[in-house]
Short mmCIF file of C-alpha atoms and ligand atoms in Angstrom, two decimals:
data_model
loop_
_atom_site.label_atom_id
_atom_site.label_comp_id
_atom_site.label_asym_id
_atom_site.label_seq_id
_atom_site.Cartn_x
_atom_site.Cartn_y
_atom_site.Cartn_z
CA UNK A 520 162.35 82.49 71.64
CA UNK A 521 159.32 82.64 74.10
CA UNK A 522 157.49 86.34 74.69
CA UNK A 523 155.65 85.82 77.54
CA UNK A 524 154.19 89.04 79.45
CA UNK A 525 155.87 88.46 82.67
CA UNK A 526 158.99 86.28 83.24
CA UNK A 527 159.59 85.32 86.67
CA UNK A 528 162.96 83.63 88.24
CA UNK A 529 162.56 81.69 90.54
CA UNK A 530 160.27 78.23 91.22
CA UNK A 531 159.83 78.52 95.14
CA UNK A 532 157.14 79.58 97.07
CA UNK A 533 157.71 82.97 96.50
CA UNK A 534 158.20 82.65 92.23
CA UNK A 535 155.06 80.10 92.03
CA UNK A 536 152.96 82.12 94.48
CA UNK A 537 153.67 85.41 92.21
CA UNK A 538 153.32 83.98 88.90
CA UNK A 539 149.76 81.66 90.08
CA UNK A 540 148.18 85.22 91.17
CA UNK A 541 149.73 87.27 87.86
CA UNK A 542 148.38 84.34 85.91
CA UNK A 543 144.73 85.39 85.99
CA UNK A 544 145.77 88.44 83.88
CA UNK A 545 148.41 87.94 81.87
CA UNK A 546 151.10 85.18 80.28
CA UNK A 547 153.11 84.34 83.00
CA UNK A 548 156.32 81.74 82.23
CA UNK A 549 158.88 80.81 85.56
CA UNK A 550 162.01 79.80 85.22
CA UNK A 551 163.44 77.52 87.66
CA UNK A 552 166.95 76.46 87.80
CA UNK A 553 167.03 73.05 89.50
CA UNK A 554 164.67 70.04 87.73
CA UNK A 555 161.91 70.35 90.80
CA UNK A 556 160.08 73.39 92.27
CA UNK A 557 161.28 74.13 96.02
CA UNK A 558 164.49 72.54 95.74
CA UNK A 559 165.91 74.97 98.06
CA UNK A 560 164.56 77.23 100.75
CA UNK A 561 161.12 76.22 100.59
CA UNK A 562 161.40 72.81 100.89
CA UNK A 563 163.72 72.75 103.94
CA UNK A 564 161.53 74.90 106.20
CA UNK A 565 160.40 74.24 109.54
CA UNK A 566 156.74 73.93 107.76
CA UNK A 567 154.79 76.59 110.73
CA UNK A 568 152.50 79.36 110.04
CA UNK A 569 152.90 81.27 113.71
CA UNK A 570 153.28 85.03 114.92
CA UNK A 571 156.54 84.25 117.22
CA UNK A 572 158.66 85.57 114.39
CA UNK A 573 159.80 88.40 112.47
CA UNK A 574 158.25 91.89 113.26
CA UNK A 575 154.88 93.44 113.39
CA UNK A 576 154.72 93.84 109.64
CA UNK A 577 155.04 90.28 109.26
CA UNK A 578 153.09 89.39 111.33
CA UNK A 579 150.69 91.38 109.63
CA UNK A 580 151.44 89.04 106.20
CA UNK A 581 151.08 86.55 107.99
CA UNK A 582 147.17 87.32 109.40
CA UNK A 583 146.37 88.38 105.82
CA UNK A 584 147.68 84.55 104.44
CA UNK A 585 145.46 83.26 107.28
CA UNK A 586 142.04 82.80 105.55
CA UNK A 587 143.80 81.40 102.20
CA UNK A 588 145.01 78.60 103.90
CA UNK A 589 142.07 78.11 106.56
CA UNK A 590 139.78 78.39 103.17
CA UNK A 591 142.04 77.57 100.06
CA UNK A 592 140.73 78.50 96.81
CA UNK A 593 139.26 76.27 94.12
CA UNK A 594 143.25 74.65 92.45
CA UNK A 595 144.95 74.57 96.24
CA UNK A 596 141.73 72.55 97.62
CA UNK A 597 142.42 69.27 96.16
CA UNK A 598 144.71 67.99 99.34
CA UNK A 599 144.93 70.37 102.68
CA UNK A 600 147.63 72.77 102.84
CA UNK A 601 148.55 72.39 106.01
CA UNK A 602 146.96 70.97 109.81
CA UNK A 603 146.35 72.80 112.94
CA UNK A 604 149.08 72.15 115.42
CA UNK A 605 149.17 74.42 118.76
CA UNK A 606 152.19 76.79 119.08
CA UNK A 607 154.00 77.02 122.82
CA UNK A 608 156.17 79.70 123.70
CA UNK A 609 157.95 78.50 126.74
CA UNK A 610 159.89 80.25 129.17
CA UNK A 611 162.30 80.07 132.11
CA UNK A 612 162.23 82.49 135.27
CA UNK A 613 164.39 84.57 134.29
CA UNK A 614 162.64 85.23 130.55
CA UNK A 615 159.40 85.73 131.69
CA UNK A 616 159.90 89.94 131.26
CA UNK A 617 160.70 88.82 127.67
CA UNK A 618 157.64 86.64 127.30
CA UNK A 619 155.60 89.41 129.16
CA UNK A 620 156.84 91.37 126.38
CA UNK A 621 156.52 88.70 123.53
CA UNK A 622 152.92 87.97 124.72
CA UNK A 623 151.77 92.16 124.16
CA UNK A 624 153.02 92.14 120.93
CA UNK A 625 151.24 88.62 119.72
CA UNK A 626 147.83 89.48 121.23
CA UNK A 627 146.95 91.57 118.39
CA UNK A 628 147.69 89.02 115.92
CA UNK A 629 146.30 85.79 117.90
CA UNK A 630 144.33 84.57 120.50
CA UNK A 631 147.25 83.38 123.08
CA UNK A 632 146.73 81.48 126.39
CA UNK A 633 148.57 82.53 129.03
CA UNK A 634 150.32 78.92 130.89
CA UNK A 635 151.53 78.59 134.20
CA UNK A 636 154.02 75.58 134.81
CA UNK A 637 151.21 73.04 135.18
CA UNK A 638 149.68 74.21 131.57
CA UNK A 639 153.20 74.79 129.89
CA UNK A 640 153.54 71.10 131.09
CA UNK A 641 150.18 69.64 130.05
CA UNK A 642 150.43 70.74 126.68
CA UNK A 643 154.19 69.63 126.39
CA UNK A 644 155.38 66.93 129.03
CA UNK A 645 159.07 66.91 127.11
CA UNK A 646 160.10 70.31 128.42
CA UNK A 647 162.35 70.21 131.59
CA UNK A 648 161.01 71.23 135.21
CA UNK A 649 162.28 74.88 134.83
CA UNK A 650 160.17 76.10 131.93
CA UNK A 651 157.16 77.39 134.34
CA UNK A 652 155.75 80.18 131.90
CA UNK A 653 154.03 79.51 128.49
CA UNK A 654 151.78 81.50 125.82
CA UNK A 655 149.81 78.89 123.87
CA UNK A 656 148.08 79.90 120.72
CA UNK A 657 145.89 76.69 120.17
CA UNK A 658 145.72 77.88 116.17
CA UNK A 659 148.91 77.53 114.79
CA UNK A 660 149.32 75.73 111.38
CA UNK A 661 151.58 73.41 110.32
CA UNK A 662 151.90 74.08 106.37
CA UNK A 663 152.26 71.27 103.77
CA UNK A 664 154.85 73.40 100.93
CA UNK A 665 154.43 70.28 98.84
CA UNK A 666 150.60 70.73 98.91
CA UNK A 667 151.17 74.49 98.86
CA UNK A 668 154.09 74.43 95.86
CA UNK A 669 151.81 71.65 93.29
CA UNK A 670 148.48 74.25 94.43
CA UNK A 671 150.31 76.93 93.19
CA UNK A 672 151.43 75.20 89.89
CA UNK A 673 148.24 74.19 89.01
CA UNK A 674 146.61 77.53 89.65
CA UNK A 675 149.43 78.85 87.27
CA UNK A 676 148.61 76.06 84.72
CA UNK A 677 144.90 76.40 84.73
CA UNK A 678 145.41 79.67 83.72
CA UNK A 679 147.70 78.84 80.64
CA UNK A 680 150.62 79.56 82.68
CA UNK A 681 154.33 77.68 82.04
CA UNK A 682 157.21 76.54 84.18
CA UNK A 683 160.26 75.71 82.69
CA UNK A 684 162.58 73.73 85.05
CA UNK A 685 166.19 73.34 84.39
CA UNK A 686 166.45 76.75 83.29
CA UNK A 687 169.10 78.87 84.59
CA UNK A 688 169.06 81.95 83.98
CA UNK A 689 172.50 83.12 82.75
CA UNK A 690 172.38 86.16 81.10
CA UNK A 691 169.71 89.33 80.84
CA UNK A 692 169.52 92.46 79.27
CA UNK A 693 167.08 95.25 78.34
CA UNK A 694 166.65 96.61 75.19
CA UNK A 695 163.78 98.26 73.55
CA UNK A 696 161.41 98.36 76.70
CA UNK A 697 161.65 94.24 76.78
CA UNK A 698 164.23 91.98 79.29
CA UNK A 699 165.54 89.77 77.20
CA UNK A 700 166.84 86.86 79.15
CA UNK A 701 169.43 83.80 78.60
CA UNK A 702 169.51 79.94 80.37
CA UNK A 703 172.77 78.39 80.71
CA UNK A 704 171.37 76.58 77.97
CA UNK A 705 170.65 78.84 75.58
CA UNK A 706 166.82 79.41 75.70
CA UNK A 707 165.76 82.57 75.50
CA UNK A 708 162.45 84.44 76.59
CA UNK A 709 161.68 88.23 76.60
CA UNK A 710 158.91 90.15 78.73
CA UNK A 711 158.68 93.44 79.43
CA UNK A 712 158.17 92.78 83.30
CA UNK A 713 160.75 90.35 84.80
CA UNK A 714 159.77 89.47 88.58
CA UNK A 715 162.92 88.70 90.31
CA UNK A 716 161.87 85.84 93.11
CA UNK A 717 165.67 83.77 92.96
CA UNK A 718 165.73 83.55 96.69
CA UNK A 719 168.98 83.65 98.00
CA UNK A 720 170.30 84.28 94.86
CA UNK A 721 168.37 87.37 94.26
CA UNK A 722 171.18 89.92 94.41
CA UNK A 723 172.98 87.74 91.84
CA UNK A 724 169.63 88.25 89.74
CA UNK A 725 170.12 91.70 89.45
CA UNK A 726 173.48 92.23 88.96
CA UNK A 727 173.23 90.12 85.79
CA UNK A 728 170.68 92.46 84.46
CA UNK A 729 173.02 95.30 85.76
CA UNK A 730 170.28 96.42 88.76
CA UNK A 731 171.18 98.03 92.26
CA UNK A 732 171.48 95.03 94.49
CA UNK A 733 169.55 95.06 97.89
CA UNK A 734 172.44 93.75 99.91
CA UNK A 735 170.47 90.68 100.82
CA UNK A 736 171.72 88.34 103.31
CA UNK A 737 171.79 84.92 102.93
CA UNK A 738 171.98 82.70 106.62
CA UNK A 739 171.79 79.34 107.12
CA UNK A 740 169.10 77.50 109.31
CA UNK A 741 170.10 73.81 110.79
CA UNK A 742 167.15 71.19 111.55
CA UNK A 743 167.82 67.15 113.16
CA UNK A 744 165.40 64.76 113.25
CA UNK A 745 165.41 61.95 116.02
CA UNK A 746 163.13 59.76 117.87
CA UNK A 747 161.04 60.72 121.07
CA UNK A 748 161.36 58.83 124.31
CA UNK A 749 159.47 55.42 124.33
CA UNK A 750 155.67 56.40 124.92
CA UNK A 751 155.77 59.66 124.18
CA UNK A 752 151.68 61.18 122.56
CA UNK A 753 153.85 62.30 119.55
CA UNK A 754 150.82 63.57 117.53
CA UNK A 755 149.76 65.66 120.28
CA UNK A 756 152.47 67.75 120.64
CA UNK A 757 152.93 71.07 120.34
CA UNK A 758 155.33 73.09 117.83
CA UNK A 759 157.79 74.33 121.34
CA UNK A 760 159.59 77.26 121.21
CA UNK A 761 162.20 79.03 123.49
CA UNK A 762 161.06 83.11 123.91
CA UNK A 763 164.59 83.77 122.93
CA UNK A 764 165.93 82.39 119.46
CA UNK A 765 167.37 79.17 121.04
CA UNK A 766 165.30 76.24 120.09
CA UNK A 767 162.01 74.62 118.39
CA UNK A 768 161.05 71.23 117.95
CA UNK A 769 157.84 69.52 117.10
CA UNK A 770 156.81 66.14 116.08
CA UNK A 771 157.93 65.18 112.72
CA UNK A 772 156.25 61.72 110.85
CA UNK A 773 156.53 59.99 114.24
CA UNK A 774 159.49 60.80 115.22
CA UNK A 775 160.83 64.90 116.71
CA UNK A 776 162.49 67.45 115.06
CA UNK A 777 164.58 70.18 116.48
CA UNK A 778 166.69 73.50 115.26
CA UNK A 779 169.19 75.23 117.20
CA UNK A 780 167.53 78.78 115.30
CA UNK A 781 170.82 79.00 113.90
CA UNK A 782 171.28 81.96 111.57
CA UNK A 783 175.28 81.60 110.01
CA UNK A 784 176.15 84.41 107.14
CA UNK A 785 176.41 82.22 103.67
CA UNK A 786 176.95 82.80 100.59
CA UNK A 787 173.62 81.57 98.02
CA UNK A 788 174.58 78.12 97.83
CA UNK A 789 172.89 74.31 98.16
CA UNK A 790 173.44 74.75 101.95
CA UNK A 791 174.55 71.54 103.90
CA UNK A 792 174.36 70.97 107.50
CA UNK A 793 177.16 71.69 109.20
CA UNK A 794 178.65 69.33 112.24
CA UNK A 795 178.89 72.27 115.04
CA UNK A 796 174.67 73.33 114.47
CA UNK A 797 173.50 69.30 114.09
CA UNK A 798 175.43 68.96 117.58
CA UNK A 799 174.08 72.53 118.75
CA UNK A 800 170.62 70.87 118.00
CA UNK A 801 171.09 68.18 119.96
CA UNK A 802 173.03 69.98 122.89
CA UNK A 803 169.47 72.42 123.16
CA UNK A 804 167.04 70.05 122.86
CA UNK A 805 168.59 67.76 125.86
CA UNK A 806 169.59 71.11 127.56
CA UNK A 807 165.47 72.01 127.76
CA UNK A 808 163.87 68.79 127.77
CA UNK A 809 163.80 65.36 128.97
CA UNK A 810 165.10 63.77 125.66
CA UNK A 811 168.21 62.60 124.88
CA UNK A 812 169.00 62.86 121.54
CA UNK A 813 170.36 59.57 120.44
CA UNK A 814 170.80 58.36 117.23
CA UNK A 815 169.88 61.52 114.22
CA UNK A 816 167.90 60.29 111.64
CA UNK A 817 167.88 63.12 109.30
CA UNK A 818 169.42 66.36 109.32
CA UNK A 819 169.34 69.43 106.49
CA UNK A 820 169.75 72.95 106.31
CA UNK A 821 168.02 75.94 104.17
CA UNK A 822 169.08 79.76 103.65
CA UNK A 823 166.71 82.18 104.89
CA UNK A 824 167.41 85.64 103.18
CA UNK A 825 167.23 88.88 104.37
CA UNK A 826 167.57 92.52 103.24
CA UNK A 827 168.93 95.15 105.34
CA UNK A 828 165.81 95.31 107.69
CA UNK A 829 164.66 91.99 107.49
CA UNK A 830 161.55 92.86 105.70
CA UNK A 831 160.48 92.08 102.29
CA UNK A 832 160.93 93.52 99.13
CA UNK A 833 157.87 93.52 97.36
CA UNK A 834 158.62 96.60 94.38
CA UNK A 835 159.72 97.64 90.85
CA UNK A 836 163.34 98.32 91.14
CA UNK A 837 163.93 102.34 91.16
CA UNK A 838 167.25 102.04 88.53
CA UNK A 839 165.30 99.52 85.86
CA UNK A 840 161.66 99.40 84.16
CA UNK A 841 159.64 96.44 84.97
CA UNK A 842 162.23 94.66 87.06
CA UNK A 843 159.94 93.50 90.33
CA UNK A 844 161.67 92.87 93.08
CA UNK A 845 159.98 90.08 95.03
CA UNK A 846 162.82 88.68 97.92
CA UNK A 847 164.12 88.80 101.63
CA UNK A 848 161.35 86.05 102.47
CA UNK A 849 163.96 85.51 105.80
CA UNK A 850 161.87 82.80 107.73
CA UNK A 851 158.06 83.66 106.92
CA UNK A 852 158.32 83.20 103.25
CA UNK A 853 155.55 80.29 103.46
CA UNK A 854 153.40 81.57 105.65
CA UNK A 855 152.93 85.00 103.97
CA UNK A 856 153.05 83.77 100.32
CA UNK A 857 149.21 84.24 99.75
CA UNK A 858 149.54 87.74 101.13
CA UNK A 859 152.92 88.68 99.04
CA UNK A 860 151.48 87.56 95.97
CA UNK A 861 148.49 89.40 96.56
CA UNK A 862 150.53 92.12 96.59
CA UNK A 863 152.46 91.62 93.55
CA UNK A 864 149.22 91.10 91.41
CA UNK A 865 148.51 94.32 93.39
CA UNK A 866 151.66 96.33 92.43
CA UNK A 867 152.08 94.73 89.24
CA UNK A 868 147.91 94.43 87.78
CA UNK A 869 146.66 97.43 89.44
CA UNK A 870 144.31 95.19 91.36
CA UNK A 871 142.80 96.93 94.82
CA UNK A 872 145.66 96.76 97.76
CA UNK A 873 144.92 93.56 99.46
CA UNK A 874 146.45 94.18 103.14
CA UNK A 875 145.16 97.36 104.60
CA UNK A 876 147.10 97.11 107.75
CA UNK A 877 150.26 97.18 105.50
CA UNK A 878 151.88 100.38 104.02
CA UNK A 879 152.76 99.42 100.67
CA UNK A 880 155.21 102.00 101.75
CA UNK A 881 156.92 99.59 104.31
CA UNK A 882 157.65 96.80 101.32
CA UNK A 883 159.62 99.32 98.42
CA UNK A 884 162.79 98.29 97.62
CA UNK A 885 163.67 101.92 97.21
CA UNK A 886 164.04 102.45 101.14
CA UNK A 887 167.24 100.58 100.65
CA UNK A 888 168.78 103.17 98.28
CA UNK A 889 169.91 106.87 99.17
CA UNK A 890 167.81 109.50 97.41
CA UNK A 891 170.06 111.54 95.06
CA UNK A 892 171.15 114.75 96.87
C1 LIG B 1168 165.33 75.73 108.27
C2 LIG B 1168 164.30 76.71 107.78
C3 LIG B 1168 163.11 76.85 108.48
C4 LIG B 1168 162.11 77.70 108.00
N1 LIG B 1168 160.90 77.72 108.64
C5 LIG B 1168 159.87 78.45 108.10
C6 LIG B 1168 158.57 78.38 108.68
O1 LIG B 1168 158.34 77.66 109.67
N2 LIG B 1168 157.58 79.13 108.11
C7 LIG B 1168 157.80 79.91 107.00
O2 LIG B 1168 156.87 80.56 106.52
N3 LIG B 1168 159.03 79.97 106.44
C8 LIG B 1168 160.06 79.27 106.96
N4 LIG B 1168 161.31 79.31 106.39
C9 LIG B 1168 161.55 80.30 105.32
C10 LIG B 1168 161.03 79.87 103.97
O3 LIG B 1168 161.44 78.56 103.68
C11 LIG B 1168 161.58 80.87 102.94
O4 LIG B 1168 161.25 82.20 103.31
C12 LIG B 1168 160.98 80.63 101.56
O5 LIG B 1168 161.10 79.28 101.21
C13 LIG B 1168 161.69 81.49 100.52
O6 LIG B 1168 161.12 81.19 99.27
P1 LIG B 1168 161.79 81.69 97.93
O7 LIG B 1168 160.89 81.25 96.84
O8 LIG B 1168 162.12 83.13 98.07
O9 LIG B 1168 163.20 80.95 97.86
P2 LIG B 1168 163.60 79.52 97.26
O10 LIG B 1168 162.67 78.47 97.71
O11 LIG B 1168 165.03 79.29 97.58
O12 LIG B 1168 163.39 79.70 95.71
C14 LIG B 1168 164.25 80.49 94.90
C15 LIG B 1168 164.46 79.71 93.62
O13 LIG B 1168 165.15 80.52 92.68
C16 LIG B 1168 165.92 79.65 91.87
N5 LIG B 1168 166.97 80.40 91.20
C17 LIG B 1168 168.01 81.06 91.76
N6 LIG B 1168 168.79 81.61 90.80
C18 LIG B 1168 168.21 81.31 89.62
C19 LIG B 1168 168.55 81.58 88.27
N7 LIG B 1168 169.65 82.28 87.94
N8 LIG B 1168 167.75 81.11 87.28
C20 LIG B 1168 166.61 80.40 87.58
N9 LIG B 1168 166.26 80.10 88.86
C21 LIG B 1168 167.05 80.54 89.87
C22 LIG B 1168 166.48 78.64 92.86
O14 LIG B 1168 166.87 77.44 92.23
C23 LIG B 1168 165.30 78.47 93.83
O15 LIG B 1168 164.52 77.32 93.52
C24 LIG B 1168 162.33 78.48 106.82
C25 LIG B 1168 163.53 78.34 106.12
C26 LIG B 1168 164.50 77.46 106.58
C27 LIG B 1168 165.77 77.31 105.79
#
């Protein structure tokens, strides 16, 4: 039996982000089900830190992550976390109202570039004839989660922190102000605060410790990789976006990769590519650019998770003492990890709020629940 202070589910970004920051104050022990850390969402993500995505509140994370990966702290700064890689937002005629639109909202967050077609071109020579209107934000990062994942480990290490892989959590109950919690394989562990980071399986989380679920929503994201046309700059491209949730690519170890933005209702699960989004992929890309997609090197898919609103839960649960809810990461949960776990020391420790432009108000799970009449 292991009595740590704070147990934690969960060994992706989000889990090892939470439990590195809660680390500095108290015992901290994660338990991860697979044998590696970021066996599932985070380490099949499209890798970008940019503001294209999700709404205003992420993108206010996502400026607060900003200076811990521009500046990482003393157990992240053995290897970078990430490179700067520009960010294009391209559209046709007939989007430029929603890139007009796309390009208000992202000025706050980023200094943008407005392109013409000569720009949009310059800075990406793959994209077909018709994309004439571009927003360029020259400061875009492209993350490293391995880099980001073993920084976070460490951090929770250094600070006498534990990670127990291969433990699936099976069974939990509270009794006598502690969670006493099960693996498959028998361990056990109590703490009187159990963070609840299990991804896609989050909901599953709490219904074995008999908590309101969020009604989280797990969907599945598609990404091909393939090579470039002889003589393409690879290195110099940009990561290139639709305005509308159509298609990205950008250049992946020599070679491109692409996504569809697919977004199909699943169920938590090991999620596997599925034939009609790898050809989707493929269709897009050579639908918006000059490449044909011949032979596909590499394909996967991940689960981005949702609640209700598509914005984080970041809270103790309002049915259950010192069950944290830390999930609905949807497609931002690597680029606003520093910020989120800021916020759970925050929540959790009692250290000062770390994101004035968020309302911690925005991030309780309890705006998911009717109030009792
Ligand atoms: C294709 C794709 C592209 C993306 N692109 C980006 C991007 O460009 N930028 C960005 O910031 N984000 C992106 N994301 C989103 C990002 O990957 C996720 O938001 C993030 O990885 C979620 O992290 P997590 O820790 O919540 O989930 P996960 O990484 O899935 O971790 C949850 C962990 O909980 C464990 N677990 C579940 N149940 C149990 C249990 N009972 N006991 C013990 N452990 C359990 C699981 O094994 C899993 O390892 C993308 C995602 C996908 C799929």
């Amino acid at each position: 039996m292991s009595n740590p202070d704070i147990l934690v589910i969960g060994g992706g970004i989000a889990g090892l982000s939470a439990a590195a920051a809660l680390a500095n104050h108290a015992h901290v022990v994660v338990l991860e089900a697979e044998e590696q850390v970021g066996y599932h969402s985070s380490g099949r993500s499209a890798t970008m830190l940019h503001y294209a995505l999700g709404d205003r509140l992420v993108r206010a994370l996502t400026l607060a992550s900003r200076p811990f990966f521009d500046d990482p702290p003393g157990a992240f700064s053995e290897v970078p976390l990430g490179r700067r890689m520009p960010v294009l937002v391209h559209a046709r005629e007939e989007e430029q109202d929603a890139l007009d639109a796309l390009h208000a909202e992202l000025a706050v967050f980023a200094e943008l570039e407005r392109l013409d077609r000569a720009g949009v071109h310059e800075l990406c020579p793959l994209l077909k004839g018709d994309a004439i209107h571009g927003i360029a934000d020259r400061n875009g990062i492209r993350l490293d989660p391995h880099a980001l994942l073993q920084g976070n480990l460490r951090q929770l290490r250094n600070s006498g922190g534990e990670l127990r892989t291969a433990a699936r959590v099976a069974a939990i109950e509270y009794a006598e102000r502690v969670w006493n919690v099960t693996t498959e394989k028998g361990d056990r562990f109590s703490a009187p605060i159990l963070v609840n980071a299990a991804g896609s399986w989050a909901d599953e989380v709490a219904k074995l410790a008999n908590v309101q679920t969020l009604g989280l929503q797990p969907r599945r994201r598609t990404i091909i990789t393939f090579d470039a046309p002889t003589g393409t700059r690879i290195e110099g491209l940009p990561f290139a976006k639709t305005v509308g949730d159509e298609l990205y690519f950008a250049p992946e170890s020599g070679r491109l990769f692409a996504s569809p933005m697919d977004e199909v209702p699943s169920d938590p699960c090991d999620a596997q590519p599925d034939e009609l989004e790898v050809a989707l992929a493929a269709h897009r890309m050579e639908e918006r650019t000059i490449v044909k997609v011949g032979r596909i090197h590499s394909r996967w898919a991940g689960l981005r998770t949702f609640t209700p609103d598509h914005r984080p839960a970041l809270d103790f649960a309002v049915d259950a003492p010192g069950f944290f809810w830390l999930a609905g990461q949807g497609g931002f949960g690597l680029q606003t990890s520093p910020a989120m776990a800021a916020i759970v020391e925050s929540l959790i420790v009692g250290t000062p709020w770390p994101v004035p432009d968020v309302m911690p108000a925005n991030l309780l799970a309890a705006r998911f629940f009717r109030q009792p009449a």
